[in-house]
Short mmCIF file of C-alpha atoms in Angstrom, two decimals:
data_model
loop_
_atom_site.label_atom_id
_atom_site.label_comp_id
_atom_site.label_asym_id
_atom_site.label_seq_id
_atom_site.Cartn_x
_atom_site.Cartn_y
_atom_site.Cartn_z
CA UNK N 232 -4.80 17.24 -14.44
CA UNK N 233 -2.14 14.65 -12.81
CA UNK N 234 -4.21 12.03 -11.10
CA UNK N 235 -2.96 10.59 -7.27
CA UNK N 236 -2.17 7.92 -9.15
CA UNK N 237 -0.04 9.16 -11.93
CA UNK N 238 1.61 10.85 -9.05
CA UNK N 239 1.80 7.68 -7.09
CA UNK N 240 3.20 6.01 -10.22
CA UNK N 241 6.58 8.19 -10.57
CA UNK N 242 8.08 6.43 -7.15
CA UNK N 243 6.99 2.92 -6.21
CA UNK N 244 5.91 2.21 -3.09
CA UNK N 245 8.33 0.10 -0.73
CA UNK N 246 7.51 -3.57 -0.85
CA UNK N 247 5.54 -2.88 -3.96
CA UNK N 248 8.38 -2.46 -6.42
CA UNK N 249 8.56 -4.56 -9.26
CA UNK N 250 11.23 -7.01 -7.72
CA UNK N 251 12.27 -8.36 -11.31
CA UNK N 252 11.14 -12.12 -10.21
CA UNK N 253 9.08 -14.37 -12.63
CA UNK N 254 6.59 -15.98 -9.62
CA UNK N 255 6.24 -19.44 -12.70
CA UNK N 256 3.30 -20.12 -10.57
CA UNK N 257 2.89 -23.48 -13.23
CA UNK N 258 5.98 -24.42 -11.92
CA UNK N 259 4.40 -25.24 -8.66
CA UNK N 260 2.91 -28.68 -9.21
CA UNK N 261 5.53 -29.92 -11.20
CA UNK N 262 7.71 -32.25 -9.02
CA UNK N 263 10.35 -33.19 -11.41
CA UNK N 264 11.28 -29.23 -12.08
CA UNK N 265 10.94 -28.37 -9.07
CA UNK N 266 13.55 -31.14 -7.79
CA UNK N 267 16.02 -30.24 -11.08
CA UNK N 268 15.44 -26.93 -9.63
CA UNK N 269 16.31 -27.08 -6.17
CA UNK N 270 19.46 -28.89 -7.21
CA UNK N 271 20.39 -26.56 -10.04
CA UNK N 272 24.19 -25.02 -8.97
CA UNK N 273 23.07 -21.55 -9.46
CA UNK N 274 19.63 -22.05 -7.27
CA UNK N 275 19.41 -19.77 -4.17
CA UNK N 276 17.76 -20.59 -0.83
CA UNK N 277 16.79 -18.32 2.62
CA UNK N 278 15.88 -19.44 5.60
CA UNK N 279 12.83 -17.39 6.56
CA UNK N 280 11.59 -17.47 10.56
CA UNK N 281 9.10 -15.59 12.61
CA UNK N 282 8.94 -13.19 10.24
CA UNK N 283 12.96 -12.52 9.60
CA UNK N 284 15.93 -13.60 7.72
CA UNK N 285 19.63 -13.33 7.93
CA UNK N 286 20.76 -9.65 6.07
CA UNK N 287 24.27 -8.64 5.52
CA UNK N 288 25.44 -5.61 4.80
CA UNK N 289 28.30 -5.12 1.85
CA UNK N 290 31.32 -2.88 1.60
CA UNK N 291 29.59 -0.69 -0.56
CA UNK N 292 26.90 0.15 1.24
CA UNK N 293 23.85 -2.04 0.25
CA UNK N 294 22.21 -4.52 2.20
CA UNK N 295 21.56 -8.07 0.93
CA UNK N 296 19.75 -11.11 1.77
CA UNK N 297 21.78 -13.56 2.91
CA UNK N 298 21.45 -16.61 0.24
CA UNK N 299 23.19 -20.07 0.29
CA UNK N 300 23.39 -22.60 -2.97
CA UNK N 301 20.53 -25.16 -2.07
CA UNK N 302 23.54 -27.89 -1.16
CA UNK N 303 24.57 -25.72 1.79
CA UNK N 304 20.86 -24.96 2.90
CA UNK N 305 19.93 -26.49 5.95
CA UNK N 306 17.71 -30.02 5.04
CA UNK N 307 14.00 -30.08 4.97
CA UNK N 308 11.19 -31.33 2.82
CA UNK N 309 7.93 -30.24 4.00
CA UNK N 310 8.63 -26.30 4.31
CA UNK N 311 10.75 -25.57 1.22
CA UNK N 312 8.48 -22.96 -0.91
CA UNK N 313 9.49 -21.90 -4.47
CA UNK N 314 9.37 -18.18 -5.27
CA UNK N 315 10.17 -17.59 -8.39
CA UNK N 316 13.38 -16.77 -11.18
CA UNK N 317 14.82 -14.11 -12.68
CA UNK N 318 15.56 -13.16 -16.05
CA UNK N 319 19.34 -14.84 -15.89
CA UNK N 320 17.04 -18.17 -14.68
CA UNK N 321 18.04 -18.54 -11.40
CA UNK N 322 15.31 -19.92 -9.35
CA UNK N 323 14.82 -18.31 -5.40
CA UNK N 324 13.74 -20.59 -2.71
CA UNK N 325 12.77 -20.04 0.99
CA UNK N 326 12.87 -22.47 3.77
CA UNK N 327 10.76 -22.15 6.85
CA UNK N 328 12.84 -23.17 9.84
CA UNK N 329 12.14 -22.80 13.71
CA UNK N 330 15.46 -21.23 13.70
CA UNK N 331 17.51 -18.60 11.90
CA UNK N 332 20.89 -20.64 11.16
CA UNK N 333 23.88 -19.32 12.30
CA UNK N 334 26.91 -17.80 10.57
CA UNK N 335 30.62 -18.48 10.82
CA UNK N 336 31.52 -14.97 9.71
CA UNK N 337 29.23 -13.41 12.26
CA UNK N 338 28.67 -10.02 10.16
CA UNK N 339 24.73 -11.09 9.18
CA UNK N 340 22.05 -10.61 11.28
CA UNK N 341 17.94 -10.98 11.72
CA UNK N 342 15.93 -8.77 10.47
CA UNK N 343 12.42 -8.55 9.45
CA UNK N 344 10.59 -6.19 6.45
CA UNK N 345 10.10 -2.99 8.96
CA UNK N 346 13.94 -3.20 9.59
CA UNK N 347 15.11 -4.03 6.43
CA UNK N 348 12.21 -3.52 3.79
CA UNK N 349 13.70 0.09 2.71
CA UNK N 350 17.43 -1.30 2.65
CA UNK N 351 17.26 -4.41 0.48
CA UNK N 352 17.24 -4.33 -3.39
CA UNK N 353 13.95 -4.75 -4.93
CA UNK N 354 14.36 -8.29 -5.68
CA UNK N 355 15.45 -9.10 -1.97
CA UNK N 356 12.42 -7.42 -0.80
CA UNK N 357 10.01 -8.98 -3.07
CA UNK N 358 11.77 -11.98 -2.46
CA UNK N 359 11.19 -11.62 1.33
CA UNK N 360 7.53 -10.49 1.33
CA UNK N 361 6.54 -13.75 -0.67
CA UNK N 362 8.46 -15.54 1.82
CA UNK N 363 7.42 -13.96 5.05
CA UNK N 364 3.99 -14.20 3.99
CA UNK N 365 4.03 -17.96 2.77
CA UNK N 366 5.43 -18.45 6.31
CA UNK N 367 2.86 -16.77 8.51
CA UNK N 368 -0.15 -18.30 6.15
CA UNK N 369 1.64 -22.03 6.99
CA UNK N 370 2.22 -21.33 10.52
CA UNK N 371 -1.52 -20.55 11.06
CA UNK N 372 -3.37 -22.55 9.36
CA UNK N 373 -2.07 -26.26 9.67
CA UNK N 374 -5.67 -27.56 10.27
CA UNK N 375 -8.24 -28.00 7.78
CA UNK N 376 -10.84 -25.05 8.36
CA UNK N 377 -14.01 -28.16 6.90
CA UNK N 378 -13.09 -30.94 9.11
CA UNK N 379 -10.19 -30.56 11.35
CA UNK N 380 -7.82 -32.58 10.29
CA UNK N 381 -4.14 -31.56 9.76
CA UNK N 382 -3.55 -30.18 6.51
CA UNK N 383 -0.03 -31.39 4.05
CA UNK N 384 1.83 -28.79 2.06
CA UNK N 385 1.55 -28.92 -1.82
CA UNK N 386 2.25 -26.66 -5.12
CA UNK N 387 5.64 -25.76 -3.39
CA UNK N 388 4.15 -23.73 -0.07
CA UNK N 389 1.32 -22.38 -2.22
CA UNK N 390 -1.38 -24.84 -0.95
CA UNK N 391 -2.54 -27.26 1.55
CA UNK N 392 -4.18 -30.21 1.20
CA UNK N 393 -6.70 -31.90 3.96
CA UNK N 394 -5.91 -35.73 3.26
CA UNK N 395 -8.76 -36.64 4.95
CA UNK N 396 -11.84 -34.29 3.11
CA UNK N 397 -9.59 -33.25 0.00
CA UNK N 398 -10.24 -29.71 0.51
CA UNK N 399 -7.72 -27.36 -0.86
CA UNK N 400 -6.58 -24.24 1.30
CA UNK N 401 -4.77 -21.28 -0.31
CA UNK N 402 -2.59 -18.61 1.63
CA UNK N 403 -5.30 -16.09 2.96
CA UNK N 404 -5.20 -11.94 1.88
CA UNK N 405 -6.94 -9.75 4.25
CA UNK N 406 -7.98 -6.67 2.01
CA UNK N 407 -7.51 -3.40 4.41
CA UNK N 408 -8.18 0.12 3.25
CA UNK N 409 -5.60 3.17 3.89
CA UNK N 410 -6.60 6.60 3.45
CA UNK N 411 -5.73 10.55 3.80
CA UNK N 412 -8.19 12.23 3.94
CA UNK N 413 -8.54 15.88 3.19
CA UNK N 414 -11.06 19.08 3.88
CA UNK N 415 -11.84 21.87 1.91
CA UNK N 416 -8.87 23.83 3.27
CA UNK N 417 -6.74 20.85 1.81
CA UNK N 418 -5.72 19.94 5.20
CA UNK N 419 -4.57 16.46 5.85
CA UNK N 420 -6.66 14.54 8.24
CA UNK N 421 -4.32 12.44 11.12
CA UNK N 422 -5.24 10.03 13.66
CA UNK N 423 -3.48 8.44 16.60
CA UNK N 424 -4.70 4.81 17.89
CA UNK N 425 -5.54 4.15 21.53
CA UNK N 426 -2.00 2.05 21.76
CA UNK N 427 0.50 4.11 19.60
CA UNK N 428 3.07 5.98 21.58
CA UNK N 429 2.75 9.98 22.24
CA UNK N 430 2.46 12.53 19.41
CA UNK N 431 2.40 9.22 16.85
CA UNK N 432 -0.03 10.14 14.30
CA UNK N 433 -1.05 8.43 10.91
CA UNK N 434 -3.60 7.44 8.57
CA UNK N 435 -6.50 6.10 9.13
CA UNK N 436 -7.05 2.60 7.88
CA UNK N 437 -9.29 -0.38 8.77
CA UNK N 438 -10.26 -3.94 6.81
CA UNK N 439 -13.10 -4.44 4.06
CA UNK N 440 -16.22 -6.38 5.62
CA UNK N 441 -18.26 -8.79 3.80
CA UNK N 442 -20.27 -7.99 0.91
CA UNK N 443 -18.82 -4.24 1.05
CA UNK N 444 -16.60 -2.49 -2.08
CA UNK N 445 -13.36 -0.98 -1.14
CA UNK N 446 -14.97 2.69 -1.68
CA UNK N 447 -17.85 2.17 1.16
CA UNK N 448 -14.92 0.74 3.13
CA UNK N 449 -13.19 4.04 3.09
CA UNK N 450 -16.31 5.90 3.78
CA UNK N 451 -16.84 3.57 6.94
CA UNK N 452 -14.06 3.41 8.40
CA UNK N 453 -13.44 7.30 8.58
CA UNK N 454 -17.16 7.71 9.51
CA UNK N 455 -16.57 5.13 12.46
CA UNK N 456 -12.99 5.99 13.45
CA UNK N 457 -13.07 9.91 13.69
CA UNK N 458 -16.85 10.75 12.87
CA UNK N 459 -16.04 12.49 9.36
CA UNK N 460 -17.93 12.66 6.21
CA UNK N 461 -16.38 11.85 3.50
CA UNK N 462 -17.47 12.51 -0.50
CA UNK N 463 -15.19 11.99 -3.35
CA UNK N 464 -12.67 8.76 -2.75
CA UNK N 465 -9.67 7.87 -5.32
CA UNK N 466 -7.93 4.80 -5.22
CA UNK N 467 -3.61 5.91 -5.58
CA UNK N 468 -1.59 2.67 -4.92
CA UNK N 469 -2.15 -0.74 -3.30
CA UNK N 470 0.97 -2.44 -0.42
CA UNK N 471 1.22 -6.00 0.49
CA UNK N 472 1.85 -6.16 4.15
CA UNK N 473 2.35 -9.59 5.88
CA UNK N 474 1.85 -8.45 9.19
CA UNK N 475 0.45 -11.36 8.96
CA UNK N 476 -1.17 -11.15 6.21
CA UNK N 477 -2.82 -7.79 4.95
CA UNK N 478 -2.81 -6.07 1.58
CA UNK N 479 -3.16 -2.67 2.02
CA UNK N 480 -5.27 -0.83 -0.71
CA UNK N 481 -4.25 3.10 -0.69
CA UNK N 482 -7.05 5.84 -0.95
CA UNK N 483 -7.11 9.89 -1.37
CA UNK N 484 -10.56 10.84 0.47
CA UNK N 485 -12.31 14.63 0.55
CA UNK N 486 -13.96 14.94 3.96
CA UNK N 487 -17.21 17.10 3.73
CA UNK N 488 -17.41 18.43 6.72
CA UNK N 489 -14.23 19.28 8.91
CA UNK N 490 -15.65 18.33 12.38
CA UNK N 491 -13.83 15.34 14.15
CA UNK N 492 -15.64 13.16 17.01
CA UNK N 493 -13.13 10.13 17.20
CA UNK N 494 -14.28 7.01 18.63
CA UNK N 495 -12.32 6.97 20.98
CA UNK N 496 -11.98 2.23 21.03
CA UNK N 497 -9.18 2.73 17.82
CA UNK N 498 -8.31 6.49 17.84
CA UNK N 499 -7.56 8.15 20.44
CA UNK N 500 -7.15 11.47 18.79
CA UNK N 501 -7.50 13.04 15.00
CA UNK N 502 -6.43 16.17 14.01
CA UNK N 503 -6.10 18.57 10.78
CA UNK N 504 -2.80 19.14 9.62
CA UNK N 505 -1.61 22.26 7.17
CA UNK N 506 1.44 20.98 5.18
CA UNK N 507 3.40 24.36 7.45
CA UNK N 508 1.98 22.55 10.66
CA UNK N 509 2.89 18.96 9.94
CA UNK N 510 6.40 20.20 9.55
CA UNK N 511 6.50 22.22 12.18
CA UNK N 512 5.05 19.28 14.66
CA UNK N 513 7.63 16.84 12.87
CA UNK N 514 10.61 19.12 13.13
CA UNK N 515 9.82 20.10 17.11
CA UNK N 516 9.10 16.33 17.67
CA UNK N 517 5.94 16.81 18.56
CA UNK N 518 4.36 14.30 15.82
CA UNK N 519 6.04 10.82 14.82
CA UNK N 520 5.04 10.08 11.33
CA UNK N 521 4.54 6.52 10.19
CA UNK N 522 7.42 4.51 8.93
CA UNK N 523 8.95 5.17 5.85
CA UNK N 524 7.92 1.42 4.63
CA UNK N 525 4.05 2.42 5.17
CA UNK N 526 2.09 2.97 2.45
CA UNK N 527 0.61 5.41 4.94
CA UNK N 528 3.48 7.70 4.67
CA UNK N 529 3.58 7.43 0.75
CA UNK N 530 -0.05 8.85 0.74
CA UNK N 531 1.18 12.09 2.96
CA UNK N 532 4.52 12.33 0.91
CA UNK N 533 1.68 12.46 -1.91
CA UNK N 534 -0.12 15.12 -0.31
CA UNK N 535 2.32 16.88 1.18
CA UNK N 536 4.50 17.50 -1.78
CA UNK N 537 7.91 15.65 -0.87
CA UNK N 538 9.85 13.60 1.65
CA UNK N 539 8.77 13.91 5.02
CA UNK N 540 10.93 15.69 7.92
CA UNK N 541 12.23 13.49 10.57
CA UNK N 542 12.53 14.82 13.54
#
């Protein structure tokens, strides 16, 4: 019998493609390559802010990140973070900037992985997840979490070091659990948070508390967001998701009982959903189901059979 896995396994999940980058993490600490690196002809830099970077769309049809040769990147030192190379050796770095720089041509603009995360190539998007995520770990958490004191960047955006204690401080992973859960009728349990828009509905999800395994998380967070049992849990696919800075570990859940009492704080509303009435509510607009980025719309695709309507 297929597993949700094997399943899972057949189409990668956006953002979790293999991108085709080398991250040479022992690259990090090494100065001198790093500087040969940076001024390497064939290098490539991004500037990455609040999230976004410049995108361009080609005649053809694809969508690109818009990269410079380092000489024409805009100067800095501090926030210049190494990413990786690919298998022709060129080496990918992203610069943190207040600012998205302008262009002359004006046919690029800002966007950020919801707008963009399905359109780029899955080197620019692995490219831009490392980089959005370096970026929201540096912007919050410039101050050393022991004794205060403001914190330098080292191992190329990877760390930071407290000059004053020595402490080391690495970029910071949030492990959150995703699940659909489904009854005995193999109906798909969805829920709709307190500040989600009308008729949005999605899976349930919540983060992994100390000392807990991902499994009880599952079995938590259901019991505690819509009040239902649930047995057998299977672990299908896992999403990084820098929103800041979340990895997102994807669950199939059987619910043994089918009786919903939400909690009414972070859902508003659950329901069961036949695969007939899912489309139906999709295709009448009366559901909005979650972006096709989520991992939370991979795991109803899964269930469901295919691509979801859109309304």
């Amino acid at each position: 019998m297929t597993t949700w896995t094997e399943r899972a396994a057949t189409r990668p999940i956006t953002l979790s493609a293999p991108s085709g980058i080398d991250r040479a993490a022992h690259h990090r600490l090494d100065e001198a390559w790093l500087a040969a690196a940076w001024s390497h002809p064939t290098t490539r830099v991004f500037v990455v802010s609040g999230g976004q970077a410049l995108v361009d769309d080609t005649p053809d049809g694809r969508t690109e990140l818009v990269m410079t040769p380092a000489f024409e990147a805009p100067p800095t030192e501090t926030h210049r973070y190494f990413l990786g190379t690919d298998e022709d050796g060129v080496r990918y770095f992203a610069l943190q900037k207040d600012t998205l720089p302008g262009r002359m041509d004006q046919s690029a603009r800002p966007a950020g992985l919801r707008e963009a995360g399905s359109l780029l190539s899955e080197r620019d998007a692995g490219l831009l997840v490392h980089a959005v995520a370096l970026e929201n770990w540096q912007r919050l958490h410039r101050f050393c979490s022991r004794c205060g004191e403001r914190t330098v960047i080292a191992a190329a955006g990877h760390i930071r070091r407290c000059p004053a204690c020595g402490a080391e401080h690495y970029p910071r992973t949030d492990p959150a659990v995703i699940m659909l859960v489904t009854d005995d009728l193999d109906r798909a349990l969805l829920g709709r948070q307190v500040h989600w828009p009308e008729g949005r509905f999605s899976t349930l999800a919540g983060f992994v508390e100390p000392g807990e395994s991902i499994e009880q998380a599952v079995i938590r967070e259901v019991a505690e967001e819509a009040g239902v049992p649930v047995g057998e849990v299977e672990y299908v696919a896992s999403q990084p998701w820098p929103f800041p800075s979340s990895l997102m570990l994807g669950f199939m859940a059987r619910a043994t009982s089918s009786t919903i009492q939400v909690d009414g704080e972070e859902i508003h509303e659950a329901r069961w959903f036949s695969r007939d009435e899912l489309r139906t509510a999709i295709e009448s607009g009366e559901v909005l189901p979650p972006s096709g980025i989520s991992i939370a719309a991979r795991l109803i695709e899964l269930w469901y059979g295919e691509p979801l309507p859109r309304g």
